[in-house]
Amino acid sequence: MRAWKQPVVPSLPGRSGAPRLFDTATGTEITTTPTDAVRLYVCGITPYDATHLGHASTYLAYDTLLRAWRDAGFSVHYAQNITDIDDPLLERASATGVDWQELAESQIELFRTDMETLSIIPPYHFVAVTEVIDDIAEAVCTLFDAGVAYRVSTDDSLPAPDGTPASDVYFDIAAAERVSPWRLGDESNLDRPTMLELFAERGGDPEREGKRDALDPLLWRAARAGEPSWPSRVGPGRPGWHIECSVIALQELGADFTVQGGGCDLIFPHHEMSAGHAAALSGRPLAGVFSHAGMVGYKGEKMSKSVGNLVLVSALTADGADPRAIRLALLSHHYRSAWEWTESHLSDASARLATWSAAFSASAPAGPGDTTAVLQEVREAIANDLDTPSALALVDAAAQTGVTDPALFRSAVDALLGIEL
Ligand code: 5CA
Ligand code: ZN
């Protein structure tokens, strides 16, 4: 699927070191030094109610990583999915009387516009689930062959055209642990009661009768009346959630890629199970680093489509907000921290933007700050698990003293922080 326009990212003299990134699985920082190119997969949107500041913040975190990798001289393969078929999307479509495909298309287009407005680097592979249904169905067949998938009969699904009764397909966690290097909990490090709680909250069905383990996740949902479905070797139906990301990531990036990213609401079950499916398919781990961004809240709760407490990027820009100020407001928090949006974030960021613009404008006088030295400090802050608050503080200090080469510093702010002054 078409992504959006690349922002222009200036090249800078010198190099950043390889960024170190916090890994959820091991609880340590890992230096991302690939042997060839770096490979990044970031979980994309479910296209309804896009794009709120929580989405923007998560994609901005990985945009910062991409900029750091580029500045370090690495070439990057970047893939992102679009969950354009899933229960929440279908529920919203039927609640509002809109065709689900039209809803998805319009929200994907809005997401593209918002990402472009915010100068976020697009994925090279931007893949909607509906583009890869056959590949996902084939992957489910492979999981059957490997003995890690099983059927659970349903009483409300539609039979296949040949009359064969359709059934849902589940992933057998215990079997996958026997045949692959993956172990449940390796990524999330959660205990079973917490897993059960989160599984039920986040799209899982622990109570479903006929499953071998309450935590076994759905791989393929048999066709139901009134729901979209596709014919396939597994039977007519549609993919479960986690398998989409395993298949798209393996297809576009191969196994054991550099970083799997997304918001921390995806750690369990989504990323844990995606890693399990991928390991059962490839025999190898999904990724080397499992990276997660903190949740942005608003009015006391996580900003989310289901709660409805959304601040949309498009609403802010329609109100006249400068997209660069939105970026700066988001970058003023460390990507792993949880924080609450307030209106003052935007006014503070606008004031900061005005100060920076004046200090590093074409007509700004040079000052005593050694541009190369400050640039290296900014690079080091970002390479240190994307410490953008420290990077911003360094730019603030440089704006106070002035730098020897304002034009170069302006390019650095553009290349590393995506703010064109
Ligand atoms: N389509 C799935 C992933 S395969 C999904 O989670 N879609 S989403 O639209 O709900 O979220 C898109 C991305 O934004 C995910 O990485 C999610 O973790 C992140 N996200 C959602 N809400 C927030 C929030 N309040 N703060 C930070 N990131 C968020
Ligand atoms: Zn995903």
Tab-separated table of C-alpha atoms and ligand atoms in Angstrom:
chain	number	residue	atom	x	y	z
A	1	MET	CA	0.000	0.000	0.000
A	2	ARG	CA	1.130	3.538	-0.700
A	3	ALA	CA	2.664	5.164	2.383
A	4	TRP	CA	3.298	8.910	2.515
A	5	LYS	CA	5.891	11.411	1.358
A	6	GLN	CA	9.427	11.176	2.736
A	7	PRO	CA	10.520	14.260	4.636
A	8	VAL	CA	13.829	15.723	3.486
A	9	VAL	CA	16.477	14.653	6.009
A	10	PRO	CA	19.712	16.635	5.669
A	11	SER	CA	23.042	14.776	5.865
A	12	LEU	CA	25.379	15.970	8.579
A	13	PRO	CA	29.150	15.948	8.836
A	14	GLY	CA	30.471	13.233	11.176
A	15	ARG	CA	28.520	10.277	12.523
A	16	SER	CA	26.288	9.285	15.384
A	17	GLY	CA	27.207	6.088	17.270
A	18	ALA	CA	24.855	3.090	16.934
A	19	PRO	CA	21.778	3.864	19.064
A	20	ARG	CA	21.215	1.849	22.246
A	21	LEU	CA	17.613	0.860	22.832
A	22	PHE	CA	15.813	-0.539	25.873
A	23	ASP	CA	14.684	-4.126	25.318
A	24	THR	CA	11.509	-5.155	27.146
A	25	ALA	CA	12.414	-8.852	27.071
A	26	THR	CA	15.766	-8.588	28.857
A	27	GLY	CA	15.190	-5.285	30.661
A	28	THR	CA	18.544	-4.041	29.341
A	29	GLU	CA	19.722	-1.548	26.760
A	30	ILE	CA	20.954	-3.179	23.577
A	31	THR	CA	23.218	-1.534	21.023
A	32	THR	CA	21.640	-1.910	17.609
A	33	THR	CA	24.616	-2.862	15.476
A	34	PRO	CA	23.452	-4.819	12.440
A	35	THR	CA	25.768	-6.872	10.279
A	36	ASP	CA	24.102	-5.524	7.122
A	37	ALA	CA	21.083	-3.207	7.231
A	38	VAL	CA	18.922	-2.496	10.261
A	39	ARG	CA	15.438	-3.951	10.048
A	40	LEU	CA	12.516	-2.362	11.910
A	41	TYR	CA	8.906	-3.441	12.241
A	42	VAL	CA	6.438	-1.132	13.978
A	43	CYS	CA	2.829	-2.126	14.599
A	44	GLY	CA	0.565	0.164	12.608
A	45	ILE	CA	-2.878	1.576	13.213
A	46	THR	CA	-6.269	-0.030	13.285
A	47	PRO	CA	-7.827	2.550	10.995
A	48	TYR	CA	-10.638	4.164	12.942
A	49	ASP	CA	-10.304	7.378	14.984
A	50	ALA	CA	-6.808	8.109	13.647
A	51	THR	CA	-4.528	9.912	14.383
A	52	HIS	CA	-4.455	10.775	18.074
A	53	LEU	CA	-1.453	12.084	19.948
A	54	GLY	CA	-0.752	8.644	21.429
A	55	HIS	CA	-0.324	7.212	17.920
A	56	ALA	CA	1.740	10.238	16.902
A	57	SER	CA	3.988	9.873	19.935
A	58	THR	CA	4.694	6.190	19.260
A	59	TYR	CA	5.451	6.723	15.551
A	60	LEU	CA	7.587	9.734	16.429
A	61	ALA	CA	9.673	7.569	18.772
A	62	TYR	CA	10.542	5.220	15.893
A	63	ASP	CA	11.030	8.167	13.546
A	64	THR	CA	13.676	9.402	16.007
A	65	LEU	CA	15.295	5.966	15.932
A	66	LEU	CA	15.269	5.946	12.106
A	67	ARG	CA	16.901	9.386	12.029
A	68	ALA	CA	19.580	8.204	14.480
A	69	TRP	CA	20.244	5.083	12.395
A	70	ARG	CA	20.541	7.156	9.218
A	71	ASP	CA	22.900	9.552	10.955
A	72	ALA	CA	24.961	6.547	12.092
A	73	GLY	CA	25.304	5.565	8.411
A	74	PHE	CA	23.101	2.438	8.491
A	75	SER	CA	20.714	1.555	5.731
A	76	VAL	CA	17.287	0.716	7.052
A	77	HIS	CA	14.455	-1.627	6.085
A	78	TYR	CA	11.257	-0.495	7.698
A	79	ALA	CA	7.862	-2.212	7.627
A	80	GLN	CA	4.544	-1.280	9.204
A	81	ASN	CA	1.162	-2.990	8.994
A	82	ILE	CA	-2.383	-1.654	8.896
A	83	THR	CA	-4.976	-3.682	10.799
A	84	ASP	CA	-7.712	-2.985	8.281
A	85	ILE	CA	-9.786	-6.005	9.287
A	86	ASP	CA	-10.455	-6.638	12.967
A	87	ASP	CA	-13.323	-6.666	15.461
A	88	PRO	CA	-12.991	-3.046	16.700
A	89	LEU	CA	-12.990	-1.683	13.148
A	90	LEU	CA	-16.034	-3.773	12.194
A	91	GLU	CA	-17.837	-2.776	15.394
A	92	ARG	CA	-17.225	0.935	14.723
A	93	ALA	CA	-18.331	0.557	11.106
A	94	SER	CA	-21.589	-1.127	12.065
A	95	ALA	CA	-22.239	1.305	14.958
A	96	THR	CA	-21.907	4.269	12.602
A	97	GLY	CA	-23.520	2.648	9.573
A	98	VAL	CA	-20.396	3.138	7.457
A	99	ASP	CA	-19.004	0.459	5.179
A	100	TRP	CA	-15.942	-1.008	6.960
A	101	GLN	CA	-13.727	-0.649	3.895
A	102	GLU	CA	-14.692	2.995	3.423
A	103	LEU	CA	-14.030	3.654	7.090
A	104	ALA	CA	-10.596	2.034	6.837
A	105	GLU	CA	-9.683	3.835	3.623
A	106	SER	CA	-10.662	7.253	4.933
A	107	GLN	CA	-8.773	6.731	8.190
A	108	ILE	CA	-5.663	5.422	6.443
A	109	GLU	CA	-5.713	8.535	4.268
A	110	LEU	CA	-6.050	10.752	7.349
A	111	PHE	CA	-3.166	8.894	8.996
A	112	ARG	CA	-0.980	9.452	5.912
A	113	THR	CA	-1.774	13.173	5.935
A	114	ASP	CA	-1.051	13.474	9.655
A	115	MET	CA	2.222	11.538	9.422
A	116	GLU	CA	3.345	13.683	6.488
A	117	THR	CA	2.351	16.870	8.326
A	118	LEU	CA	4.461	15.749	11.284
A	119	SER	CA	7.454	14.921	9.005
A	120	ILE	CA	7.479	11.298	10.142
A	121	ILE	CA	9.656	9.034	7.980
A	122	PRO	CA	7.322	6.559	6.208
A	123	PRO	CA	7.811	2.780	6.192
A	124	TYR	CA	9.146	1.363	2.948
A	125	HIS	CA	6.717	-1.549	3.284
A	126	PHE	CA	3.268	-0.309	4.368
A	127	VAL	CA	1.095	-3.410	4.269
A	128	ALA	CA	-2.616	-3.721	4.963
A	129	VAL	CA	-3.838	-7.056	6.277
A	130	THR	CA	-6.406	-7.318	3.488
A	131	GLU	CA	-3.503	-7.326	1.009
A	132	VAL	CA	-1.995	-10.481	2.515
A	133	ILE	CA	-4.976	-12.630	3.519
A	134	ASP	CA	-3.791	-15.562	1.358
A	135	ASP	CA	-0.289	-15.429	2.847
A	136	ILE	CA	-1.725	-15.424	6.349
A	137	ALA	CA	-3.981	-18.389	5.542
A	138	GLU	CA	-0.946	-20.261	4.153
A	139	ALA	CA	0.973	-19.458	7.349
A	140	VAL	CA	-1.900	-20.914	9.376
A	141	CYS	CA	-1.641	-24.091	7.245
A	142	THR	CA	2.105	-24.206	7.979
A	143	LEU	CA	1.333	-23.929	11.695
A	144	PHE	CA	-1.066	-26.887	11.346
A	145	ASP	CA	1.692	-28.885	9.645
A	146	ALA	CA	4.051	-27.994	12.492
A	147	GLY	CA	1.475	-29.295	14.992
A	148	VAL	CA	0.998	-25.951	16.726
A	149	ALA	CA	-2.513	-25.079	15.483
A	150	TYR	CA	-5.847	-26.740	16.248
A	151	ARG	CA	-9.495	-26.278	15.419
A	152	VAL	CA	-12.275	-25.330	17.807
A	153	SER	CA	-15.767	-25.930	16.523
A	154	THR	CA	-18.304	-23.127	16.479
A	155	ASP	CA	-22.079	-23.116	16.496
A	156	ASP	CA	-22.530	-19.848	14.618
A	157	SER	CA	-20.062	-20.007	11.727
A	158	LEU	CA	-21.004	-20.431	8.090
A	159	PRO	CA	-20.078	-23.724	6.434
A	160	ALA	CA	-17.616	-23.827	3.532
A	161	PRO	CA	-19.151	-23.953	0.005
A	162	ASP	CA	-18.670	-27.746	-0.028
A	163	GLY	CA	-20.701	-27.991	3.167
A	164	THR	CA	-17.746	-28.734	5.490
A	165	PRO	CA	-18.502	-27.229	8.887
A	166	ALA	CA	-16.190	-24.301	9.559
A	167	SER	CA	-14.211	-23.919	12.755
A	168	ASP	CA	-11.994	-21.330	14.385
A	169	VAL	CA	-8.271	-22.039	14.536
A	170	TYR	CA	-6.124	-21.474	17.621
A	171	PHE	CA	-2.403	-21.406	18.322
A	172	ASP	CA	-1.234	-24.127	20.688
A	173	ILE	CA	1.164	-22.347	23.067
A	174	ALA	CA	2.399	-25.529	24.749
A	175	ALA	CA	3.124	-27.245	21.406
A	176	ALA	CA	4.897	-24.126	20.087
A	177	GLU	CA	7.124	-24.134	23.150
A	178	ARG	CA	8.104	-27.707	22.353
A	179	VAL	CA	9.012	-27.107	18.705
A	180	SER	CA	10.427	-23.558	18.636
A	181	PRO	CA	12.883	-21.415	20.603
A	182	TRP	CA	9.990	-19.242	21.859
A	183	ARG	CA	8.721	-19.386	25.460
A	184	LEU	CA	5.561	-17.647	26.676
A	185	GLY	CA	6.584	-14.802	28.978
A	186	ASP	CA	10.085	-14.367	27.565
A	187	GLU	CA	9.110	-11.002	26.116
A	188	SER	CA	6.568	-9.661	28.608
A	189	ASN	CA	8.018	-11.264	31.777
A	190	LEU	CA	4.475	-11.366	33.194
A	191	ASP	CA	3.003	-13.926	35.559
A	192	ARG	CA	0.052	-16.015	34.422
A	193	PRO	CA	-2.716	-14.188	36.356
A	194	THR	CA	-1.595	-10.878	34.816
A	195	MET	CA	-1.424	-12.492	31.391
A	196	LEU	CA	-4.980	-13.779	31.785
A	197	GLU	CA	-6.225	-10.360	32.839
A	198	LEU	CA	-4.544	-8.542	29.929
A	199	PHE	CA	-5.524	-11.234	27.444
A	200	ALA	CA	-9.204	-10.729	28.325
A	201	GLU	CA	-8.856	-6.918	28.182
A	202	ARG	CA	-7.029	-6.834	24.879
A	203	GLY	CA	-9.056	-8.871	22.439
A	204	GLY	CA	-8.383	-12.390	23.809
A	205	ASP	CA	-11.025	-14.966	24.749
A	206	PRO	CA	-9.788	-16.876	27.820
A	207	GLU	CA	-13.285	-18.256	28.488
A	208	ARG	CA	-13.737	-19.809	25.044
A	209	GLU	CA	-14.698	-23.442	25.419
A	210	GLY	CA	-12.674	-26.067	23.606
A	211	LYS	CA	-9.315	-24.307	23.814
A	212	ARG	CA	-6.359	-26.311	25.103
A	213	ASP	CA	-5.059	-23.362	27.121
A	214	ALA	CA	-7.099	-20.287	28.079
A	215	LEU	CA	-4.264	-18.135	26.703
A	216	ASP	CA	-4.095	-19.811	23.279
A	217	PRO	CA	-4.738	-16.986	20.791
A	218	LEU	CA	-6.965	-17.031	17.713
A	219	LEU	CA	-5.187	-17.598	14.393
A	220	TRP	CA	-8.160	-17.735	12.040
A	221	ARG	CA	-11.795	-16.831	12.656
A	222	ALA	CA	-14.288	-18.862	10.675
A	223	ALA	CA	-16.802	-16.876	8.608
A	224	ARG	CA	-19.873	-15.603	10.448
A	225	ALA	CA	-23.042	-14.119	8.973
A	226	GLY	CA	-22.640	-10.386	8.378
A	227	GLU	CA	-18.842	-10.446	8.757
A	228	PRO	CA	-16.340	-10.112	5.928
A	229	SER	CA	-14.548	-13.352	5.113
A	230	TRP	CA	-12.198	-14.772	2.516
A	231	PRO	CA	-12.065	-18.266	1.032
A	232	SER	CA	-8.886	-20.108	1.950
A	233	ARG	CA	-7.341	-23.540	2.475
A	234	VAL	CA	-8.125	-23.195	6.203
A	235	GLY	CA	-11.777	-22.565	5.382
A	236	PRO	CA	-13.628	-19.303	4.769
A	237	GLY	CA	-12.810	-16.709	7.412
A	238	ARG	CA	-10.410	-13.965	8.393
A	239	PRO	CA	-7.114	-13.717	10.271
A	240	GLY	CA	-6.683	-13.332	14.007
A	241	TRP	CA	-4.785	-10.268	15.164
A	242	HIS	CA	-1.290	-11.434	16.113
A	243	ILE	CA	-0.622	-13.615	13.074
A	244	GLU	CA	-0.958	-10.602	10.746
A	245	CYS	CA	2.104	-8.937	12.229
A	246	SER	CA	4.135	-12.168	12.275
A	247	VAL	CA	3.430	-12.825	8.598
A	248	ILE	CA	3.946	-9.243	7.377
A	249	ALA	CA	7.146	-8.848	9.398
A	250	LEU	CA	8.620	-12.178	8.231
A	251	GLN	CA	7.647	-11.480	4.646
A	252	GLU	CA	9.102	-7.978	4.481
A	253	LEU	CA	12.045	-8.223	6.877
A	254	GLY	CA	12.883	-11.911	7.396
A	255	ALA	CA	13.335	-13.573	10.789
A	256	ASP	CA	15.347	-12.212	13.689
A	257	PHE	CA	15.179	-8.599	12.546
A	258	THR	CA	16.673	-5.744	14.534
A	259	VAL	CA	13.770	-4.121	16.395
A	260	GLN	CA	10.093	-4.862	16.882
A	261	GLY	CA	8.357	-1.692	18.084
A	262	GLY	CA	5.005	-0.368	19.205
A	263	GLY	CA	3.237	1.068	22.219
A	264	CYS	CA	3.556	-0.745	25.554
A	265	ASP	CA	-0.143	-1.668	25.395
A	266	LEU	CA	0.994	-4.222	22.803
A	267	ILE	CA	3.565	-6.059	24.957
A	268	PHE	CA	1.000	-8.644	25.957
A	269	PRO	CA	-0.621	-10.460	24.312
A	270	HIS	CA	0.061	-8.945	20.888
A	271	HIS	CA	3.844	-8.848	20.689
A	272	GLU	CA	4.355	-11.926	22.815
A	273	MET	CA	2.032	-13.968	20.573
A	274	SER	CA	3.314	-12.449	17.306
A	275	ALA	CA	6.785	-13.526	18.380
A	276	GLY	CA	5.440	-17.008	19.190
A	277	HIS	CA	3.765	-17.412	15.787
A	278	ALA	CA	6.867	-16.136	13.984
A	279	ALA	CA	9.186	-18.461	15.897
A	280	ALA	CA	6.941	-21.429	15.097
A	281	LEU	CA	6.989	-20.416	11.412
A	282	SER	CA	10.691	-19.666	11.041
A	283	GLY	CA	12.383	-21.545	13.876
A	284	ARG	CA	14.049	-18.301	14.884
A	285	PRO	CA	13.265	-15.391	17.192
A	286	LEU	CA	11.154	-12.605	15.735
A	287	ALA	CA	13.517	-9.756	16.640
A	288	GLY	CA	16.635	-8.891	18.599
A	289	VAL	CA	15.106	-5.979	20.518
A	290	PHE	CA	11.505	-5.686	21.687
A	291	SER	CA	10.943	-1.970	22.090
A	292	HIS	CA	7.916	-0.237	23.561
A	293	ALA	CA	6.758	3.348	23.812
A	294	GLY	CA	4.934	4.678	26.885
A	295	MET	CA	1.264	5.582	26.819
A	296	VAL	CA	0.086	9.136	26.335
A	297	GLY	CA	-2.900	9.926	28.529
A	298	TYR	CA	-5.515	12.647	28.531
A	299	LYS	CA	-7.902	13.628	31.323
A	300	GLY	CA	-6.766	10.870	33.640
A	301	GLU	CA	-6.809	7.913	31.264
A	302	LYS	CA	-4.792	6.374	28.446
A	303	MET	CA	-5.731	8.200	25.256
A	304	SER	CA	-7.664	5.562	23.371
A	305	LYS	CA	-10.295	5.097	20.791
A	306	SER	CA	-12.355	2.910	23.088
A	307	VAL	CA	-12.378	5.509	25.928
A	308	GLY	CA	-12.925	8.307	23.414
A	309	ASN	CA	-10.608	10.821	25.157
A	310	LEU	CA	-8.775	11.666	21.988
A	311	VAL	CA	-6.766	14.683	20.927
A	312	LEU	CA	-6.390	14.348	17.183
A	313	VAL	CA	-3.388	15.707	15.294
A	314	SER	CA	-5.741	16.885	12.543
A	315	ALA	CA	-7.891	18.807	15.067
A	316	LEU	CA	-4.831	20.580	16.491
A	317	THR	CA	-3.522	21.574	13.062
A	318	ALA	CA	-7.008	22.646	11.946
A	319	ASP	CA	-6.968	24.936	14.998
A	320	GLY	CA	-3.768	26.479	13.710
A	321	ALA	CA	-1.165	24.510	15.701
A	322	ASP	CA	2.259	24.420	14.055
A	323	PRO	CA	3.079	20.732	13.385
A	324	ARG	CA	6.643	21.430	14.506
A	325	ALA	CA	5.308	22.517	17.892
A	326	ILE	CA	3.291	19.281	18.146
A	327	ARG	CA	6.502	17.347	17.413
A	328	LEU	CA	8.425	19.321	19.995
A	329	ALA	CA	5.702	18.836	22.602
A	330	LEU	CA	5.856	15.068	22.089
A	331	LEU	CA	9.668	14.970	21.978
A	332	SER	CA	9.855	16.797	25.308
A	333	HIS	CA	8.908	13.479	26.978
A	334	HIS	CA	11.090	10.408	26.951
A	335	TYR	CA	9.451	7.895	24.603
A	336	ARG	CA	9.212	5.221	27.307
A	337	SER	CA	7.544	7.428	29.903
A	338	ALA	CA	3.803	7.577	30.487
A	339	TRP	CA	2.520	11.132	30.532
A	340	GLU	CA	-0.614	13.233	30.193
A	341	TRP	CA	-1.284	15.693	27.418
A	342	THR	CA	-2.390	19.150	28.557
A	343	GLU	CA	-3.008	22.224	26.443
A	344	SER	CA	0.050	23.897	28.016
A	345	HIS	CA	2.257	21.378	26.187
A	346	LEU	CA	1.471	23.136	22.937
A	347	SER	CA	2.043	26.674	24.206
A	348	ASP	CA	5.349	25.659	25.848
A	349	ALA	CA	6.482	23.956	22.638
A	350	SER	CA	5.464	26.965	20.522
A	351	ALA	CA	7.552	29.249	22.764
A	352	ARG	CA	10.516	26.858	22.468
A	353	LEU	CA	10.127	26.735	18.694
A	354	ALA	CA	10.140	30.549	18.493
A	355	THR	CA	13.329	30.724	20.602
A	356	TRP	CA	15.081	28.099	18.463
A	357	SER	CA	13.952	29.745	15.205
A	358	ALA	CA	15.379	33.088	16.301
A	359	ALA	CA	18.633	31.609	17.658
A	360	PHE	CA	19.460	29.517	14.595
A	361	SER	CA	17.919	31.614	11.796
A	362	ALA	CA	19.928	32.532	8.703
A	363	SER	CA	20.446	36.009	10.144
A	364	ALA	CA	21.264	34.870	13.699
A	365	PRO	CA	24.683	36.011	14.903
A	366	ALA	CA	27.239	33.273	15.626
A	367	GLY	CA	27.964	32.660	19.314
A	368	PRO	CA	30.659	30.944	21.338
A	369	GLY	CA	29.074	27.441	21.481
A	370	ASP	CA	31.199	24.922	19.542
A	371	THR	CA	28.717	23.582	16.977
A	372	THR	CA	30.525	20.265	16.415
A	373	ALA	CA	30.811	19.597	20.142
A	374	VAL	CA	27.129	20.386	20.824
A	375	LEU	CA	26.079	18.312	17.814
A	376	GLN	CA	28.002	15.326	19.201
A	377	GLU	CA	26.292	15.793	22.585
A	378	VAL	CA	22.866	15.890	20.950
A	379	ARG	CA	23.766	12.743	18.989
A	380	GLU	CA	24.918	10.996	22.151
A	381	ALA	CA	21.695	11.926	23.988
A	382	ILE	CA	19.569	10.446	21.203
A	383	ALA	CA	21.772	7.350	20.867
A	384	ASN	CA	21.222	6.834	24.606
A	385	ASP	CA	17.826	5.126	24.311
A	386	LEU	CA	16.368	8.086	22.405
A	387	ASP	CA	16.763	10.577	25.243
A	388	THR	CA	15.027	13.441	23.453
A	389	PRO	CA	14.342	15.518	26.622
A	390	SER	CA	18.133	15.786	27.117
A	391	ALA	CA	18.632	16.516	23.407
A	392	LEU	CA	16.059	19.324	23.616
A	393	ALA	CA	17.758	20.743	26.724
A	394	LEU	CA	21.086	20.796	24.839
A	395	VAL	CA	19.479	22.723	21.981
A	396	ASP	CA	17.888	25.109	24.521
A	397	ALA	CA	21.321	25.774	26.022
A	398	ALA	CA	22.848	26.305	22.562
A	399	ALA	CA	20.048	28.754	21.752
A	400	GLN	CA	20.970	30.740	24.863
A	401	THR	CA	24.699	30.973	24.156
A	402	GLY	CA	24.585	30.915	20.351
A	403	VAL	CA	26.738	28.560	18.269
A	404	THR	CA	29.697	29.054	15.941
A	405	ASP	CA	27.777	27.742	12.914
A	406	PRO	CA	24.006	28.405	13.214
A	407	ALA	CA	23.329	27.066	9.690
A	408	LEU	CA	24.918	23.696	10.479
A	409	PHE	CA	23.106	23.557	13.798
A	410	ARG	CA	19.817	24.271	12.020
A	411	SER	CA	20.475	21.291	9.729
A	412	ALA	CA	21.275	19.129	12.748
A	413	VAL	CA	17.971	20.018	14.434
A	414	ASP	CA	16.210	19.195	11.176
A	415	ALA	CA	18.030	15.880	10.570
A	416	LEU	CA	17.952	14.509	14.115
A	417	LEU	CA	14.762	15.990	15.569
A	418	GLY	CA	12.772	16.582	12.386
A	419	ILE	CA	12.231	20.266	13.162
A	420	GLU	CA	12.916	22.507	10.179
A	421	LEU	CA	13.644	25.928	11.638
B	1	5CA	N1	-3.184	-2.239	14.757
B	1	5CA	C1	-2.734	-2.516	16.082
B	1	5CA	C2	-1.289	-2.968	16.113
B	1	5CA	S1	-0.995	-4.315	15.048
B	1	5CA	C3	-2.930	-1.322	16.995
B	1	5CA	O1	-2.588	-1.411	18.157
B	1	5CA	N2	-3.490	-0.251	16.442
B	1	5CA	S2	-3.832	1.093	17.244
B	1	5CA	O2	-4.394	1.989	16.249
B	1	5CA	O3	-4.615	0.821	18.384
B	1	5CA	O4	-2.478	1.675	17.736
B	1	5CA	C4	-1.460	2.049	16.826
B	1	5CA	C5	-0.156	2.261	17.569
B	1	5CA	O5	-0.290	3.348	18.496
B	1	5CA	C6	0.277	1.051	18.406
B	1	5CA	O6	1.702	0.919	18.342
B	1	5CA	C7	-0.171	1.411	19.799
B	1	5CA	O7	0.616	0.775	20.785
B	1	5CA	C8	0.055	2.916	19.805
B	1	5CA	N3	-0.826	3.622	20.761
B	1	5CA	C9	-2.161	3.512	20.885
B	1	5CA	N4	-2.620	4.312	21.883
B	1	5CA	C10	-1.529	4.955	22.391
B	1	5CA	C11	-1.330	5.921	23.435
B	1	5CA	N5	-2.350	6.403	24.153
B	1	5CA	N6	-0.078	6.368	23.668
B	1	5CA	C12	0.985	5.888	22.943
B	1	5CA	N7	0.855	4.990	21.937
B	1	5CA	C13	-0.390	4.519	21.658
B	2	ZN	ZN	0.928	-5.485	15.398
